[in-house]
Structure formats: C-alpha cells, structure tokens
Coordinates of C-alpha atoms in Angstrom, one line a residue:
X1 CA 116.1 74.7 105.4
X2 CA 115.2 71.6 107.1
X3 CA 112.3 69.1 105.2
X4 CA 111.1 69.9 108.8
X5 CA 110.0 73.7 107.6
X6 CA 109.0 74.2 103.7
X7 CA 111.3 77.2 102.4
X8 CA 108.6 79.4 100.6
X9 CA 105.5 80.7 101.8
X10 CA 103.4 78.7 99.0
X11 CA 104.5 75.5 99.6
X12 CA 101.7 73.1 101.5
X13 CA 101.5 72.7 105.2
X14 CA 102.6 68.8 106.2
X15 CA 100.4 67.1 109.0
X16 CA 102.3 68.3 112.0
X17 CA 102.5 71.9 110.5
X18 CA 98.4 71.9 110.2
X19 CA 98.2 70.2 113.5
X20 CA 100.1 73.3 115.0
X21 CA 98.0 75.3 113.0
X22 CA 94.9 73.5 114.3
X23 CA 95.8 73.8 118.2
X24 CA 96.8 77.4 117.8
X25 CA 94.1 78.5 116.1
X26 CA 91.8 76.9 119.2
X27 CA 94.0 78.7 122.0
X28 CA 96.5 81.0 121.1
X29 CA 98.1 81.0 124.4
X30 CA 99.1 77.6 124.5
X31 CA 102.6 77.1 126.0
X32 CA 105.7 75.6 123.6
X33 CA 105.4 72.3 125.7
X34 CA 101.6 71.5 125.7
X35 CA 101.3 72.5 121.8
X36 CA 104.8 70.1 121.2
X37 CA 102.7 67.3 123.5
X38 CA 99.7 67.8 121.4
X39 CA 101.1 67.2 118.2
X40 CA 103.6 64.9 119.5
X41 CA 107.1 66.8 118.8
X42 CA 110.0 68.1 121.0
X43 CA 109.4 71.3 122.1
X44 CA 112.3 72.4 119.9
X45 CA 111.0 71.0 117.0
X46 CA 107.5 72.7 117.8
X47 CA 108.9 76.5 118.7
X48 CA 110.8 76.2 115.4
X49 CA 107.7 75.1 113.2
X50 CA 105.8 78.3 115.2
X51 CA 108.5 80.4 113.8
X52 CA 109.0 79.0 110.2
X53 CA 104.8 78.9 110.4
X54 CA 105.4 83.0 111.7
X55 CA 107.7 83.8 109.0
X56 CA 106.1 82.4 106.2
X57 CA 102.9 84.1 106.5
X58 CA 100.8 81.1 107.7
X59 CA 100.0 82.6 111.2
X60 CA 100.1 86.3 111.2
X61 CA 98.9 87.1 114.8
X62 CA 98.2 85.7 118.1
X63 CA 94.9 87.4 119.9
X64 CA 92.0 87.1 121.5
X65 CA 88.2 86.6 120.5
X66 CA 86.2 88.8 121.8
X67 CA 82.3 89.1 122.5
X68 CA 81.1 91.8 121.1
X69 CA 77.8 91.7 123.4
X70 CA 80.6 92.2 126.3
X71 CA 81.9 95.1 125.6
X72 CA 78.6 96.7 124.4
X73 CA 78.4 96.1 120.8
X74 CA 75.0 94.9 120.9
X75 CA 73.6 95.5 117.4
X76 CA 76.0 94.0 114.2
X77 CA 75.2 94.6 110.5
X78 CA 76.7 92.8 107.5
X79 CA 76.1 96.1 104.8
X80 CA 76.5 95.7 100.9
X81 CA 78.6 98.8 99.5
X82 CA 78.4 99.6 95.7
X83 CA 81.2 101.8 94.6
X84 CA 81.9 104.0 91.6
X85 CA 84.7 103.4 89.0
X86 CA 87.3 103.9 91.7
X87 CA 89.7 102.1 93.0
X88 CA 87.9 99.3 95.7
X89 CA 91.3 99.0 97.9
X90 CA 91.2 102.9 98.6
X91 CA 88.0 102.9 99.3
X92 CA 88.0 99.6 101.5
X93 CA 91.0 101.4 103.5
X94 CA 89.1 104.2 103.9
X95 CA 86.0 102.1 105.4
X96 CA 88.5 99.8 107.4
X97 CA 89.1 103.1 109.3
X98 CA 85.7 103.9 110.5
X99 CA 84.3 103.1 114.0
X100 CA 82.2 100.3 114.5
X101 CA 83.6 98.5 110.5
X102 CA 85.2 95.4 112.0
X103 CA 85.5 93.7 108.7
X104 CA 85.9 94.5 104.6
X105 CA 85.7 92.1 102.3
X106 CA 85.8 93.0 98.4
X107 CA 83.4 90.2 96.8
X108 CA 82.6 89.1 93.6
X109 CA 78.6 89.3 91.6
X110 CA 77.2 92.8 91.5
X111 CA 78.2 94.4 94.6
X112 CA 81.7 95.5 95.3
X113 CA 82.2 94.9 99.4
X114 CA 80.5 93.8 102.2
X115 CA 81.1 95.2 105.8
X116 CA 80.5 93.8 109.5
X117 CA 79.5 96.7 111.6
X118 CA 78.6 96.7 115.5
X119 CA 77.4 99.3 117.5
X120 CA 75.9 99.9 120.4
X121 CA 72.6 100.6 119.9
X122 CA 70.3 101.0 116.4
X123 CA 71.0 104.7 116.7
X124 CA 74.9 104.7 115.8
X125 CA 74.7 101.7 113.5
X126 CA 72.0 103.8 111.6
X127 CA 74.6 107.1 111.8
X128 CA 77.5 104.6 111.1
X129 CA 75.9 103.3 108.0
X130 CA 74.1 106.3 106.9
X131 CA 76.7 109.2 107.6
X132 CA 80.0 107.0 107.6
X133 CA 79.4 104.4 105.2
X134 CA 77.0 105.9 102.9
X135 CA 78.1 109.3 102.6
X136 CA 81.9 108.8 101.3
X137 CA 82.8 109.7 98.1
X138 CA 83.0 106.6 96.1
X139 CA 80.5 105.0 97.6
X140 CA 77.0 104.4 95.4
X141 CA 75.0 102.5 97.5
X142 CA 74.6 100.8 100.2
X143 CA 72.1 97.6 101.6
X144 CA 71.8 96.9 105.1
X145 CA 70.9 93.3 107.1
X146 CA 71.1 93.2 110.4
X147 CA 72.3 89.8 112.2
X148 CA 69.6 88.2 114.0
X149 CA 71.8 85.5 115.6
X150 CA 75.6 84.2 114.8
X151 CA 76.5 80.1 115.0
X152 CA 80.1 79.8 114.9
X153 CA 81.5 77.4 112.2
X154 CA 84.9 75.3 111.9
X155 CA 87.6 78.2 111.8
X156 CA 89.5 77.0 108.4
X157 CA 92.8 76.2 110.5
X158 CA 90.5 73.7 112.4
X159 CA 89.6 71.8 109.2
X160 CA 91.7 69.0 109.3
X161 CA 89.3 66.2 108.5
X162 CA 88.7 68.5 104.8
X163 CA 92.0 69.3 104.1
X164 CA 93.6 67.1 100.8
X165 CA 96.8 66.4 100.9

C-alpha cells in the first residue's frame, strides 16, 4: 500500500484521512469532487482514501439522519436494563430486535445496558418497555427516563480541533 492509505485497520488516521472523515460525516452525499476540493486532493486521490477509509472499517455506512418527531416517534426513552448471569451480547441482540430499540449499549458501573427507545405515543413506550423490554428472560430490571429535550453535540468524526496526533 501507498503511505497515502495505512495498511491495517489500527493504524491512526493522517489529517487528510480525518478531514474526509470530517466532511463525510457532515453530508454523506457529498460528490467525489466537492469532498477532493474540500480537503484539497485530486479526486483520485480522495475516491481512493473513501475506499481504503471503507475497507478498513473507519466508515462503515453512508445514511441519513432522521427526525424521529417526523415520522411519528414522538416520545424517546433512554431505559437501564439489569440482566442475570447470562450472556449481555445475546441478550443485547435480542433487544436490538425489538420495535421502537434504536440503540444498545452494554455499559460499565452497576447496570448492564442502556436502550434508546421511541414510540409513538406514552402508550407503546410503556408496552415496549414493560412487555418487550422487561418481560424477556434475562432481563432483571429495568429503569426508565424519558428525554425531555435532545441538543446535538460534535459527532466524534467532527472533532478535529480534539484530536492528538
């Protein structure tokens, strides 16, 4: 490989690979040619970071963000799960695959995973938590907050100014 793109997946991003990172991570459909003017590489230097970047693991999708108010998700949860002496990944793949779970996250301190859920309306959050959530086998206990209000923050790709080199 080329100094250009680092050969293993571990190895640290160099400015112009975080700057991709950076302008992709703010619009995902940018074109080959505005993200190579951005960053200020040929085009076929910036399509072949994008797929070294793709193939290493560093960017692992291209979507869209979505409002969850917009398509009717108007109540969100974050809900503390304590589980058994089981295993926490099959029980987090188990709650990854029930409607309204949008995120699992296996955490440290003395709880074991913490779920965003959205819903609707109070009624199926309740039933999601309650009957979904609460009810599998594994599962101990549960704590619910709802989310009052959500500020976005700096996405970590968009963290240049932090970053050590």
């Amino acid at each position: 490989m080329t100094h250009d793109s680092p050969a293993h997946p571990h190895e640290a991003l160099d400015s112009i690979d975080r700057k991709i990172v950076a302008e992709l991570s703010r619009d995902g459909r940018l074109s080959v040619r505005t993200l190579a003017e951005r960053v200020h590489v040929s085009r076929t230097a910036a399509h072949n970071r994008v797929q070294a970047l793709v193939r290493r693991g560093v960017i692992t999708g291209f979507g869209a963000q979505i409002d969850r108010k917009a398509i009717g998700l108007n109540i969100s949860a974050l809900v503390v799960v304590r589980i058994a002496e089981v295993s926490w990944e099959a029980i987090a793949a188990k709650l990854a695959t029930l409607p309204f779970v949008e995120k699992v996250q296996a955490v440290s301190g003395d709880i074991d995973i913490i779920l965003t859920v959205s819903a609707p309306d109070h009624e199926q959050l309740s039933q999601a938590i309650l009957r979904d959530i609460h009810e599998m086998p594994g599962v101990v206990s549960t704590r619910s907050h709802l989310i009052l209000a959500e500020i976005p923050g700096r996405p970590p790709a968009q963290a240049l100014d932090i970053w050590r080199h």
